[in-house]
Short mmCIF file of C-alpha atoms in Angstrom, two decimals:
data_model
loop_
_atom_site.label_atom_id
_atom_site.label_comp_id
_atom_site.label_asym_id
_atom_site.label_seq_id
_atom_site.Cartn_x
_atom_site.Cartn_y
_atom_site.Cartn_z
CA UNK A 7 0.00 0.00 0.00
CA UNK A 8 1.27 3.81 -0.87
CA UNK A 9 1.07 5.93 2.44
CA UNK A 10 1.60 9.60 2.07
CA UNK A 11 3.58 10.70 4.70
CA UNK A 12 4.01 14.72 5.91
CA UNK A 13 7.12 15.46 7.94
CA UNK A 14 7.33 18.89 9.17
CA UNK A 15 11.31 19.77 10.17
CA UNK A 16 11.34 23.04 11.93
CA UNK A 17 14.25 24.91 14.02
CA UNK A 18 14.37 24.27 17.25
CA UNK A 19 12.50 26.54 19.91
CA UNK A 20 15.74 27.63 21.64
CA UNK A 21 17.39 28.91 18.56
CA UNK A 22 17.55 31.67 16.71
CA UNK A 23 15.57 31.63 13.58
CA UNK A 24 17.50 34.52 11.12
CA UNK A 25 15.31 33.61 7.97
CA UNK A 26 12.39 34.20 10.24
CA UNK A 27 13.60 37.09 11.61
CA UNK A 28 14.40 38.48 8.16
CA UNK A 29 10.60 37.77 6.98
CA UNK A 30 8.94 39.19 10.15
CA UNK A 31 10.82 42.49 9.13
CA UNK A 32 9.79 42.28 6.17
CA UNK A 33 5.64 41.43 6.53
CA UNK A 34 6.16 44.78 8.77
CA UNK A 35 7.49 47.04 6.43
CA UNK A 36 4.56 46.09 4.43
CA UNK A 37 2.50 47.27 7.67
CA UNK A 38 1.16 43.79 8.78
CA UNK A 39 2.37 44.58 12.70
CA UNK A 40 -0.06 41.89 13.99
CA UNK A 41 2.46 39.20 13.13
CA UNK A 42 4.87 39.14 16.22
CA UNK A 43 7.14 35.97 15.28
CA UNK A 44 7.90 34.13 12.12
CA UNK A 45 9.75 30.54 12.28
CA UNK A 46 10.56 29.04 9.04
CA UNK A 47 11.57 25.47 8.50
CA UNK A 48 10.88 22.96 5.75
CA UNK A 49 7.77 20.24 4.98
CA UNK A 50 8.74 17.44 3.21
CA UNK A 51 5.87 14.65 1.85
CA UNK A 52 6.50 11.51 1.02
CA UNK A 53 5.32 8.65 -0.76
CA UNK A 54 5.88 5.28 0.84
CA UNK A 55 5.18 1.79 -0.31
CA UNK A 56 4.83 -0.09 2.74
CA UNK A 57 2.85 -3.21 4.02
CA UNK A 58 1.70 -1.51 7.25
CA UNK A 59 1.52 2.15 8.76
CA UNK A 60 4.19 0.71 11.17
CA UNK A 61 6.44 -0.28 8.77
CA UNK A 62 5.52 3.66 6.83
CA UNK A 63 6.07 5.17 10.18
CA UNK A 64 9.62 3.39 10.53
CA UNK A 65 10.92 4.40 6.87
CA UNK A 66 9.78 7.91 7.59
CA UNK A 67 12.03 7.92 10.75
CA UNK A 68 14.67 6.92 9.18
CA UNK A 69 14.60 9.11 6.31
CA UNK A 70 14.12 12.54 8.37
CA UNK A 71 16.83 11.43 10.48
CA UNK A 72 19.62 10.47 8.04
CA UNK A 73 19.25 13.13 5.80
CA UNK A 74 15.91 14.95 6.14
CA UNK A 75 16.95 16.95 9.14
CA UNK A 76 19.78 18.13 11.18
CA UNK A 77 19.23 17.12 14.74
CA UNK A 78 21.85 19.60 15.50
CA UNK A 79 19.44 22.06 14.97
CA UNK A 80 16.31 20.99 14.09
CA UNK A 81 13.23 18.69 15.05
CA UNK A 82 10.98 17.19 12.73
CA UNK A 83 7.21 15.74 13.38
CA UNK A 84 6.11 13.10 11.31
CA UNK A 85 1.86 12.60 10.29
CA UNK A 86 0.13 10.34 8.10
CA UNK A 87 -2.49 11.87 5.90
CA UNK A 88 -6.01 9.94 5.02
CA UNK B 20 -5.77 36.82 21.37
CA UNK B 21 -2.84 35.59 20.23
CA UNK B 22 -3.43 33.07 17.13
CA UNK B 23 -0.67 30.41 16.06
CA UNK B 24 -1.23 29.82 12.46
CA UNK B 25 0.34 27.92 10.19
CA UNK B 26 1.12 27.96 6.78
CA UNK B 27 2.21 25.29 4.27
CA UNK B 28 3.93 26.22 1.15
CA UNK B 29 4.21 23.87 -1.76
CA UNK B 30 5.23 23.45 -5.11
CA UNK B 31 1.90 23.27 -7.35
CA UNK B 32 1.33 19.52 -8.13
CA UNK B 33 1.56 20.09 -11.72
CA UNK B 34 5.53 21.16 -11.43
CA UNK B 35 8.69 19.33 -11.55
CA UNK B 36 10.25 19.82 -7.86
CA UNK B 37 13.90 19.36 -8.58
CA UNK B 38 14.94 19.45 -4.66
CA UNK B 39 12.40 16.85 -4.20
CA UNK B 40 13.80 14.66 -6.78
CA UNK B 41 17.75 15.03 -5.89
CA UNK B 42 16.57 14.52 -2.13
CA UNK B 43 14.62 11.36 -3.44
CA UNK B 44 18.08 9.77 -4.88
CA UNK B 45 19.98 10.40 -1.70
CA UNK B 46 17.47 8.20 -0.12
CA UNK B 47 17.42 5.70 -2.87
CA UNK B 48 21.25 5.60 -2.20
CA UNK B 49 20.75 5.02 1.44
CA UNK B 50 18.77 1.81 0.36
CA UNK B 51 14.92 3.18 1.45
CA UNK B 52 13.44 2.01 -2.14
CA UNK B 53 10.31 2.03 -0.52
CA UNK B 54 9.87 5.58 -0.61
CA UNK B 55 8.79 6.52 -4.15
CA UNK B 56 7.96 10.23 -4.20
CA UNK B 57 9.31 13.33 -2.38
CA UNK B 58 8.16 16.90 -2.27
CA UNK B 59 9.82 20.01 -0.64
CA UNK B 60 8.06 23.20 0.71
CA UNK B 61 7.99 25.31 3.18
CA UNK B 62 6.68 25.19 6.66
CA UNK B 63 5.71 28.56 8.04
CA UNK B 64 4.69 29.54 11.70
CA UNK B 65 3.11 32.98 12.74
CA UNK B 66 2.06 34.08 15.56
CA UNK B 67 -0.84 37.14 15.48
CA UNK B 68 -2.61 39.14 17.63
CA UNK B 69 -5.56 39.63 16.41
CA UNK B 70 -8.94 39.83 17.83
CA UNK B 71 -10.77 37.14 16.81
CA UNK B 72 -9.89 34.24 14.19
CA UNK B 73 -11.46 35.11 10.93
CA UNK B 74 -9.34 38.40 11.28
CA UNK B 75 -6.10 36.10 12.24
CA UNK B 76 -6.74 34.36 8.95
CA UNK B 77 -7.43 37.11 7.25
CA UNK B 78 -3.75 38.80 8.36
CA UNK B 79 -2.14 35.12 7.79
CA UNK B 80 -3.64 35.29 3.76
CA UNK B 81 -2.44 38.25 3.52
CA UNK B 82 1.27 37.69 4.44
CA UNK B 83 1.42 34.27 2.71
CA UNK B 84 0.09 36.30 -0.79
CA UNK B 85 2.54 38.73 -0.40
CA UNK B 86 5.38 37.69 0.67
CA UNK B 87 5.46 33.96 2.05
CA UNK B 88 4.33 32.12 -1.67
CA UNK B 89 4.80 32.66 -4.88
CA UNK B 90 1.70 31.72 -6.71
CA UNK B 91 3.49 31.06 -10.19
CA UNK B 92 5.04 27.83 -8.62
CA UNK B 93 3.62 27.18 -5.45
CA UNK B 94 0.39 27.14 -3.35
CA UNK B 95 -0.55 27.27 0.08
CA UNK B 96 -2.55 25.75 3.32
CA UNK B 97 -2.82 27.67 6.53
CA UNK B 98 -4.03 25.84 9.37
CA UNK B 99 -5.10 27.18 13.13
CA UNK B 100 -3.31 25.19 16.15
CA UNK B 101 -4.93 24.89 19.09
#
């Protein structure tokens, strides 16, 4: 069965996020000043042939740990979708 | 109220997503066969004051038209947590 997978990698909530920063400036200079913090990070979906959601689940892991994401500096979520 | 809203940025459907594809054969190189399509986007969080959530979303279409997508190549999703 094909699962699509969503994996959400984001920077992590103690850093620093400069591309954020940079677009918060920016969405105020166009006068939107309700918008008080910006994070940016990446969302990746997959498409996984897998017997079970298990098995999906696993792959996914694996993937957004060996080269999807930087654990360094990032954490990622992973969610099935229907 | 303060809103957290988020925003998914994707290349349309209809478009080649070269990132996706060179991420795609790193992972075929890493042996995960099983995983037969990949996509990359952006994941965008905001946080807005705003006083109630229509207006929230309102501010959030706003800033993801403007700045956050770019509508030749890529659409977006914005989603309300919690």
């Amino acid at each position: 069965m094909t699962y699509n997978v969503q994996i959400k990698v984001m920077p992590l909530k103690d850093l620093l996020d400069p591309q954020g920063k940079a677009v918060l400036g920016g969405l105020k200079n166009l006068g939107l000043n309700e918008i008080t913090d910006v994070r940016i990070g990446k969302h990746i979906t997959l498409q996984i042939d897998a017997a079970t959601e298990d098995a999906a689940r696993a792959i996914a892991d694996e993937a957004a740990k060996k080269v999807l994401s930087n654990a360094v500096m990032e954490f990622y979520e992973i969610e099935f979708i229907n």
